[in-house]
Short mmCIF file of C-alpha atoms and ligand atoms in Angstrom, two decimals:
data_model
loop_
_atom_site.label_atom_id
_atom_site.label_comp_id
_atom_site.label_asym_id
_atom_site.label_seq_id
_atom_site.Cartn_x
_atom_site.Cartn_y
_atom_site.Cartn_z
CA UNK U 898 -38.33 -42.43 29.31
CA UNK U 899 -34.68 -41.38 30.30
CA UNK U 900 -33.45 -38.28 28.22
CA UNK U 901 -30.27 -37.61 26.41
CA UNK U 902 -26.82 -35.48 27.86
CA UNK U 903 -23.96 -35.00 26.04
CA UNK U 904 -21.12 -34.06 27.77
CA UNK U 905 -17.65 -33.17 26.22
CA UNK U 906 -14.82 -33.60 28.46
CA UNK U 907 -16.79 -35.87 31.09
CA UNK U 908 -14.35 -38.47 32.19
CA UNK U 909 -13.32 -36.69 34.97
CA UNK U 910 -13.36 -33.08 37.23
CA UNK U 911 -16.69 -30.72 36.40
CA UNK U 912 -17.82 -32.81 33.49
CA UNK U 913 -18.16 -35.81 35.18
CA UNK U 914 -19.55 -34.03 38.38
CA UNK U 915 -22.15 -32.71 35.39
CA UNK U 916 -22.97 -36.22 34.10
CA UNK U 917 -23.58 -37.76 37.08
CA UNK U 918 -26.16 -35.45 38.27
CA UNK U 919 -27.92 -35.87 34.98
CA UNK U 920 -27.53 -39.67 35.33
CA UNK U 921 -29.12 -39.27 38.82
CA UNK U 922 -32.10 -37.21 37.24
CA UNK U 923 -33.10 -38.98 34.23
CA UNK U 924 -30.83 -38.65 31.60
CA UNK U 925 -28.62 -41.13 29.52
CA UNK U 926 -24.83 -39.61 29.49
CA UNK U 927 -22.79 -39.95 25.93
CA UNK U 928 -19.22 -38.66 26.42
CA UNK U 929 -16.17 -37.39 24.12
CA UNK U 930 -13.11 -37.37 25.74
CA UNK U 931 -9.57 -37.75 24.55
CA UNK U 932 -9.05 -39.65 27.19
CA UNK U 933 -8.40 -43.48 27.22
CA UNK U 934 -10.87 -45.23 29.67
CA UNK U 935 -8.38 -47.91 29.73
CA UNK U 936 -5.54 -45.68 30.36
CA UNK U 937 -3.87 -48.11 33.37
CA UNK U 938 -2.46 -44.86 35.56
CA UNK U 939 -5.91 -43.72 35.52
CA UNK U 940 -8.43 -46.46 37.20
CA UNK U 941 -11.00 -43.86 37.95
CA UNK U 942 -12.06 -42.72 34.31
CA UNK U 943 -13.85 -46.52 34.27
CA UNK U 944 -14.77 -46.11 38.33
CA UNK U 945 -16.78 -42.99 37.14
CA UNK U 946 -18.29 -45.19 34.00
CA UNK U 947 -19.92 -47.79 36.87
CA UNK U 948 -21.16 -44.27 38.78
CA UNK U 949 -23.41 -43.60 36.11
CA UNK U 950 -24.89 -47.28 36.05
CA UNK U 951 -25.08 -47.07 39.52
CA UNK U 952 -27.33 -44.14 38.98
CA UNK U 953 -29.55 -45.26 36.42
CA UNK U 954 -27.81 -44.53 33.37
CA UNK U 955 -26.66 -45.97 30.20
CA UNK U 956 -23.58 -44.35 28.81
CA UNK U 957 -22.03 -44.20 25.12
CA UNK U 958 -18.14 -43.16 25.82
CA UNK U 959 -15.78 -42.03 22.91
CA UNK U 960 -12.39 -41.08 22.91
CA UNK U 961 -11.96 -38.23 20.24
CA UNK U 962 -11.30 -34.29 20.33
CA UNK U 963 -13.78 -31.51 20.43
CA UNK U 964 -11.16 -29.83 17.98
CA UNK U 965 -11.55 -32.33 15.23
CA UNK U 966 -14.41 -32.48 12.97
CA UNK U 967 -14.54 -36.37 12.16
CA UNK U 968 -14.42 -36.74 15.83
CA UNK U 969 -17.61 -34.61 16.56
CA UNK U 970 -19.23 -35.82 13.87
CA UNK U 971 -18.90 -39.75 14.60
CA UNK U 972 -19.65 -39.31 17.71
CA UNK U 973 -22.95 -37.46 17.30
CA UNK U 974 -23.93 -39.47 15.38
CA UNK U 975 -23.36 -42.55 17.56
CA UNK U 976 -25.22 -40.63 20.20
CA UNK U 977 -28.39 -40.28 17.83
CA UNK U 978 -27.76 -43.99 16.49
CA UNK U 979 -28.20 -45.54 20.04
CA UNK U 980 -30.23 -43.03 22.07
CA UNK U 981 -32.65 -41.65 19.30
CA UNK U 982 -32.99 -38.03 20.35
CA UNK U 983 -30.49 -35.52 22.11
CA UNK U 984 -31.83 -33.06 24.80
CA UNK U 985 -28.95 -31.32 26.51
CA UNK U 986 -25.10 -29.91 25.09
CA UNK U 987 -22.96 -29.63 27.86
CA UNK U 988 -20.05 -28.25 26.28
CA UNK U 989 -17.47 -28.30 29.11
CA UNK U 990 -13.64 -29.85 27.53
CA UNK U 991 -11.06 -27.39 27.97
CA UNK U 992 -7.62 -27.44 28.87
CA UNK U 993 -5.16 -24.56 30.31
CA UNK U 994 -2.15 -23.63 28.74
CA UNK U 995 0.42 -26.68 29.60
CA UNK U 996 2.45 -24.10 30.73
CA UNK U 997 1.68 -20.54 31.73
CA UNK U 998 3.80 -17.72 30.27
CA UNK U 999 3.73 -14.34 30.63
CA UNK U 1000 1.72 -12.81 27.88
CA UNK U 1001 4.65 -11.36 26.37
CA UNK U 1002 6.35 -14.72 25.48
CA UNK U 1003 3.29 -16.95 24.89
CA UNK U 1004 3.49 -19.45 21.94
CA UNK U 1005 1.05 -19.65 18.68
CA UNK U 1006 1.25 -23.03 19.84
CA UNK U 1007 -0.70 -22.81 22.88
CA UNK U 1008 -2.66 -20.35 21.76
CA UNK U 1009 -3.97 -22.37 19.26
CA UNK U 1010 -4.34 -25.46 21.88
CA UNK U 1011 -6.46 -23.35 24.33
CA UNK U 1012 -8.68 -21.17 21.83
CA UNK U 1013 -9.39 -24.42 19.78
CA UNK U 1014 -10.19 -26.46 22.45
CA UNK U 1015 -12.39 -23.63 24.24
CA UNK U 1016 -14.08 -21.55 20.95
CA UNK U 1017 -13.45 -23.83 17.90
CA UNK U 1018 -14.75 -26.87 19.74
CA UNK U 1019 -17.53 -25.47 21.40
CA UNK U 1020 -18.59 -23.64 18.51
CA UNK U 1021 -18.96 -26.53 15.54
CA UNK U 1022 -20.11 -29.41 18.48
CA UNK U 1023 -22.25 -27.00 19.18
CA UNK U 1024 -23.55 -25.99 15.57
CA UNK U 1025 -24.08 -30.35 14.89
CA UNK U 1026 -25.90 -31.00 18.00
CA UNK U 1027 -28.00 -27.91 17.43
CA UNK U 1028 -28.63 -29.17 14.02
CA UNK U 1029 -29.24 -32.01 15.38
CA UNK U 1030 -31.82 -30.99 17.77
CA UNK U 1031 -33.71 -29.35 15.42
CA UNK U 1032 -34.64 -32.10 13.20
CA UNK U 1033 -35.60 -33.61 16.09
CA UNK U 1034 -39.78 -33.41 16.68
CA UNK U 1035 -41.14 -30.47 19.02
CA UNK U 1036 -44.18 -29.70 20.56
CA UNK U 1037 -44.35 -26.47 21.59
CA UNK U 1038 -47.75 -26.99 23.12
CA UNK U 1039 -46.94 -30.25 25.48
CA UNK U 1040 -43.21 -29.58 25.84
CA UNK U 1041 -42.15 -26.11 27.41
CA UNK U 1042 -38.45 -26.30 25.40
CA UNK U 1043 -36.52 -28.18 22.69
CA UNK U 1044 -33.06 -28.69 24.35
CA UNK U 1045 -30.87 -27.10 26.58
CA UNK U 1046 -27.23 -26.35 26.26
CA UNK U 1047 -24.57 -25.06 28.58
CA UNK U 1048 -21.09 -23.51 27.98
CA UNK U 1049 -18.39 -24.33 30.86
CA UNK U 1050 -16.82 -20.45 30.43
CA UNK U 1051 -14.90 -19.35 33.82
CA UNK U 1052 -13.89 -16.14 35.65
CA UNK U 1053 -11.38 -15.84 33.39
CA UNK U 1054 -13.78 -14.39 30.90
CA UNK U 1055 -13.32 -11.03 32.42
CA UNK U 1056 -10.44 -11.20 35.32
CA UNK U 1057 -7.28 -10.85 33.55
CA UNK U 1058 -4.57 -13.40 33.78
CA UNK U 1059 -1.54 -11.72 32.22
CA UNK U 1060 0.69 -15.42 32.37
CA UNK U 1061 -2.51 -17.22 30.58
CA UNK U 1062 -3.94 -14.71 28.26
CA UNK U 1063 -5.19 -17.18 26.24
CA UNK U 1064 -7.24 -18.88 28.49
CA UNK U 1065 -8.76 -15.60 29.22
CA UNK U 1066 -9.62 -14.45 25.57
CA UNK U 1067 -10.35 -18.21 24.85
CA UNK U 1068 -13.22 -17.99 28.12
CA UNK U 1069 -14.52 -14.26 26.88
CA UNK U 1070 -14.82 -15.23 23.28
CA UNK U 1071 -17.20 -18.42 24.91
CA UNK U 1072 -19.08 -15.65 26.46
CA UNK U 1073 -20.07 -14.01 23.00
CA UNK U 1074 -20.33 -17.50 21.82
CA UNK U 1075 -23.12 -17.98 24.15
CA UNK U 1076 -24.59 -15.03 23.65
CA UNK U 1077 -25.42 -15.41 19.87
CA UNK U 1078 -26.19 -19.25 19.98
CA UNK U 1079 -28.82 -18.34 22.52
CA UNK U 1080 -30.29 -14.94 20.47
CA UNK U 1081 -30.09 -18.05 17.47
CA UNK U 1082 -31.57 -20.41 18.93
CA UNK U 1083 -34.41 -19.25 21.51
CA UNK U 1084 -36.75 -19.25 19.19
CA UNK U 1085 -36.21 -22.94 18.47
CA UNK U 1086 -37.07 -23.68 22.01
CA UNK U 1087 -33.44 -24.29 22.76
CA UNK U 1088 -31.70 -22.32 25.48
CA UNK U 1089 -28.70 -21.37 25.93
CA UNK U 1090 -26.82 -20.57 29.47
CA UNK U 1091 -22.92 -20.34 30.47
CA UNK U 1092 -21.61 -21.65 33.63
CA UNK U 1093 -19.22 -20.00 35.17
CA UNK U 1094 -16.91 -22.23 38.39
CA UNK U 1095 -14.51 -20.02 40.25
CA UNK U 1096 -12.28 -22.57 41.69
CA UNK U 1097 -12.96 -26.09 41.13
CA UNK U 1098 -10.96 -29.19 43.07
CA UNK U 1099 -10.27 -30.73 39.77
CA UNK U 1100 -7.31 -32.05 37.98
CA UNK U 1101 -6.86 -28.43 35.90
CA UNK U 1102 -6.54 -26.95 39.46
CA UNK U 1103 -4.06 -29.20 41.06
CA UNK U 1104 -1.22 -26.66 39.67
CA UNK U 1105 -2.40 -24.09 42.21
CA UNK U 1106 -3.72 -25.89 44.87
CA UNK U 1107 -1.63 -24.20 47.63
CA UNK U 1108 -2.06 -20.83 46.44
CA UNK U 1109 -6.32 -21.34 46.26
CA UNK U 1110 -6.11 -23.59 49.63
CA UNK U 1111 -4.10 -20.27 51.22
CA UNK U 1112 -6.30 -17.50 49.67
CA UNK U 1113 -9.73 -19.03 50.56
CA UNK U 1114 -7.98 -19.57 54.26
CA UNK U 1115 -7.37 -15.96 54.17
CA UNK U 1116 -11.22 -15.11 53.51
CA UNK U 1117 -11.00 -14.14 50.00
CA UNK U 1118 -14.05 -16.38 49.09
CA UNK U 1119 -17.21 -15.69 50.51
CA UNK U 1120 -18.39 -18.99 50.70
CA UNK U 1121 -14.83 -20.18 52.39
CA UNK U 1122 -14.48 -23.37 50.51
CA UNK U 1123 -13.07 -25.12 47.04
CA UNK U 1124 -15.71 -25.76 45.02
CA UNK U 1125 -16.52 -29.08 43.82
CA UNK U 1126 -17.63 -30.92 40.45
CA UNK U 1127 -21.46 -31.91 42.29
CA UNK U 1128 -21.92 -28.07 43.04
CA UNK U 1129 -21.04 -27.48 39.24
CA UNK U 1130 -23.65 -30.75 38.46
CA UNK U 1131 -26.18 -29.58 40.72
CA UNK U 1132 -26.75 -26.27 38.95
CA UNK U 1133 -25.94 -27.38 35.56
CA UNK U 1134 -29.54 -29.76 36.33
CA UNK U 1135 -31.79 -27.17 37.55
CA UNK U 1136 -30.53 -25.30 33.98
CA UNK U 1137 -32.12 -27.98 32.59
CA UNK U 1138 -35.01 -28.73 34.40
CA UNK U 1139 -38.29 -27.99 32.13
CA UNK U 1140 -39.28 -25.03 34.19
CA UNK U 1141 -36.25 -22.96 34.19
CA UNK U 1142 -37.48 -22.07 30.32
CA UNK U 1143 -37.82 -18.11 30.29
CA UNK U 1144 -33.68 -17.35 30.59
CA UNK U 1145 -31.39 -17.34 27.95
CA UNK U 1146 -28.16 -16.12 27.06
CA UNK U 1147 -27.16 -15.63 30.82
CA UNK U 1148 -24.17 -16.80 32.92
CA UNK U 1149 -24.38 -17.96 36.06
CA UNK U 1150 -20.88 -17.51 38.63
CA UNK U 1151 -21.02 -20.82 40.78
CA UNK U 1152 -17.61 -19.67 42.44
CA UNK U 1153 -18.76 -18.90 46.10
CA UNK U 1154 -19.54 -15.53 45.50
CA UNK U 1155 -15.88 -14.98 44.89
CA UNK U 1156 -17.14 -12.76 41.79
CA UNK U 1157 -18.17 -9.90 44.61
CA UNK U 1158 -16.24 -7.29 44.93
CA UNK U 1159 -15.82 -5.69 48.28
CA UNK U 1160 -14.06 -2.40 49.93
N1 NAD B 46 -11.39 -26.30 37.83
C1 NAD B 46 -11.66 -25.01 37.85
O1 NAD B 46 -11.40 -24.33 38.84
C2 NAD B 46 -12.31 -24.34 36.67
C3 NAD B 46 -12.62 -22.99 36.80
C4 NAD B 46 -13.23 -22.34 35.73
C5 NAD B 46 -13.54 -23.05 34.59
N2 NAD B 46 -13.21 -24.37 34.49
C6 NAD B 46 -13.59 -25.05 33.25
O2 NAD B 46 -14.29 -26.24 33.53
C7 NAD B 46 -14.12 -27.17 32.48
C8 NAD B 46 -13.70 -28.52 33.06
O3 NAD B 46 -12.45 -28.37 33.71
P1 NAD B 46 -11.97 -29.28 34.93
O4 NAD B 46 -11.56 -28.36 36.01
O5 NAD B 46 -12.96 -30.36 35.21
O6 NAD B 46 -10.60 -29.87 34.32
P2 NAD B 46 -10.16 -31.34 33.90
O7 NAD B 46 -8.84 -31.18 33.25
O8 NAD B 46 -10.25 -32.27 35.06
O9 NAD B 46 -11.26 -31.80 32.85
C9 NAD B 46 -11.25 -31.43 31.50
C10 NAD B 46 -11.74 -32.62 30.69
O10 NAD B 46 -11.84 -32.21 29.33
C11 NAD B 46 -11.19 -33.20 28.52
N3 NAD B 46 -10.73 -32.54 27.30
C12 NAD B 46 -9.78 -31.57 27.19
N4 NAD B 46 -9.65 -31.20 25.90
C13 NAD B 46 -10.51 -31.95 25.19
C14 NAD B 46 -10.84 -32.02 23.81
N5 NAD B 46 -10.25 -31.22 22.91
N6 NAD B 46 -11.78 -32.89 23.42
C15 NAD B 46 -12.41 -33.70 24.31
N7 NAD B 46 -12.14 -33.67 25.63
C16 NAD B 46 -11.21 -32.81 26.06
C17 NAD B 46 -10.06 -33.70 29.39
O11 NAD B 46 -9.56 -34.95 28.93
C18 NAD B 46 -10.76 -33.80 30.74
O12 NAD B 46 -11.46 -35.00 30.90
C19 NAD B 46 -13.08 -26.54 31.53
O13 NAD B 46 -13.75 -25.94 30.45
C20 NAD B 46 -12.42 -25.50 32.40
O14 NAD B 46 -11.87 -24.44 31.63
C21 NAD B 46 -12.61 -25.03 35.49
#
């Protein structure tokens, strides 16, 4: 019997890289995205849909915000309504600041756009589906954990970005966020983890695609490539996978091992 993934922000970039790995390995996908799947400039929002039934999967896709609590909450509870049970949170929707000013003239405005989208979203989808989860049945004796959820944070969390600061505190407070959903939850069999991408090809990177293409060129990332929504997918699956059960409240950097520092 397939399992259930949510994943926010999953018509495109990382989350969809995320959901189609799951689709490949068992899992129904159920998506909220504000994005239209009909939107006519965008073709490959419903190409991506068919890439999950290719795999194997059903998927349940609703356009609504992570930031919006009648959005979260009719979703979830379509999810439970057509696939019974939910197994895995991957909390990934966030957005940059549409445009990046220095720290010293950023708005309220898009402060409020990037914190709400990173912490207030992640932090009340998260509270439902955990909710959720645990009214859910769980045998602790045939089943080695409840659920699994993952937080999309970033390097940002603790490299400072003085034209995007709130991006930065947005990806640290996800970090703390983490933290105390996993102490909350672990023993309720659910575990928590935090991803962590360095740079992603994705839409949210096509801003500074030069700059990235130039400084991995230069052999400022170990692993001297751009990193790609499958390597985000692949690890996000072995987070889930039923044996990786005694970890949680960790990050992982999936960035190339541009995290190292070096002399
Ligand atoms: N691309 C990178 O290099 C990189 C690096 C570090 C972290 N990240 C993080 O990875 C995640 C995915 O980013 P991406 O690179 O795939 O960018 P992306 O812009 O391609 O994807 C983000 C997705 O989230 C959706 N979304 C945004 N706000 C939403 C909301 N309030 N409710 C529902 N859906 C919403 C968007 O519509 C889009 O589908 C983000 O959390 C981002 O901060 C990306």
């Amino acid at each position: 019997m397939r399992k259930t993934a949510i994943v926010t922000g999953g018509s495109r970039g990382i989350g969809f890289g995320i959901a189609l790995e799951l689709a490949k390995h068992g899992y129904n996908i159920a998506i909220l995205d504000v994005n239209d799947l009909e939107d006519p400039s965008r073709p490959d929002y419903k190409e991506n849909m068919a890439k999950l039934e290719a795999a194997g999967a059903e998927y349940l896709y609703q356009k609504g915000d992570t930031r919006t609590a009648a959005d979260r909450e009719s979703f979830v509870k379509a999810v439970v309504e057509r696939f019974g049970e939910i197994d895995v949170l991957v909390n990934n929707a966030g957005v940059a600041p549409k445009i990046r000013l220095d720290m010293l003239e950023t708005t309220e405005e898009s402060f409020d756009f990037v914190v709400g989208t990173v912490l207030k979203g992640t932090m009340f989808m998260t509270q439902l589906v955990a909710n959720q989860m645990l009214k859910q049945p769980w045998d602790p004796e045939k089943e080695p954990k409840r659920g699994t959820i993952i937080n999309i944070g970033s390097a940002s969390a603790t490299v400072s970005s003085t034209n995007r600061v709130e991006y930065c505190v947005a990806k640290s407070g996800l970090m703390m966020l983490t933290t105390c959903y996993a102490d909350r939850l672990a023993a309720e069999g659910i575990m928590v983890h935090e991803l962590r991408p360095g740079v992603i090809d994705t839409d949210m990177t096509k801003v500074v695609h030069e700059k990235y293409t130039r400084l991995i060129a230069e052999g400022q990332f170990p692993i001297a490539r751009w990193g790609t929504p499958e390597d985000l997918g692949k690890v996000a699956r072995l987070v889930c996978d039923d044996d990786f059960v005694y970890t949680t409240g960790n990050y992982i950097d999936v960035d190339g091992g541009f995290h190292i520092r070096r002399l």
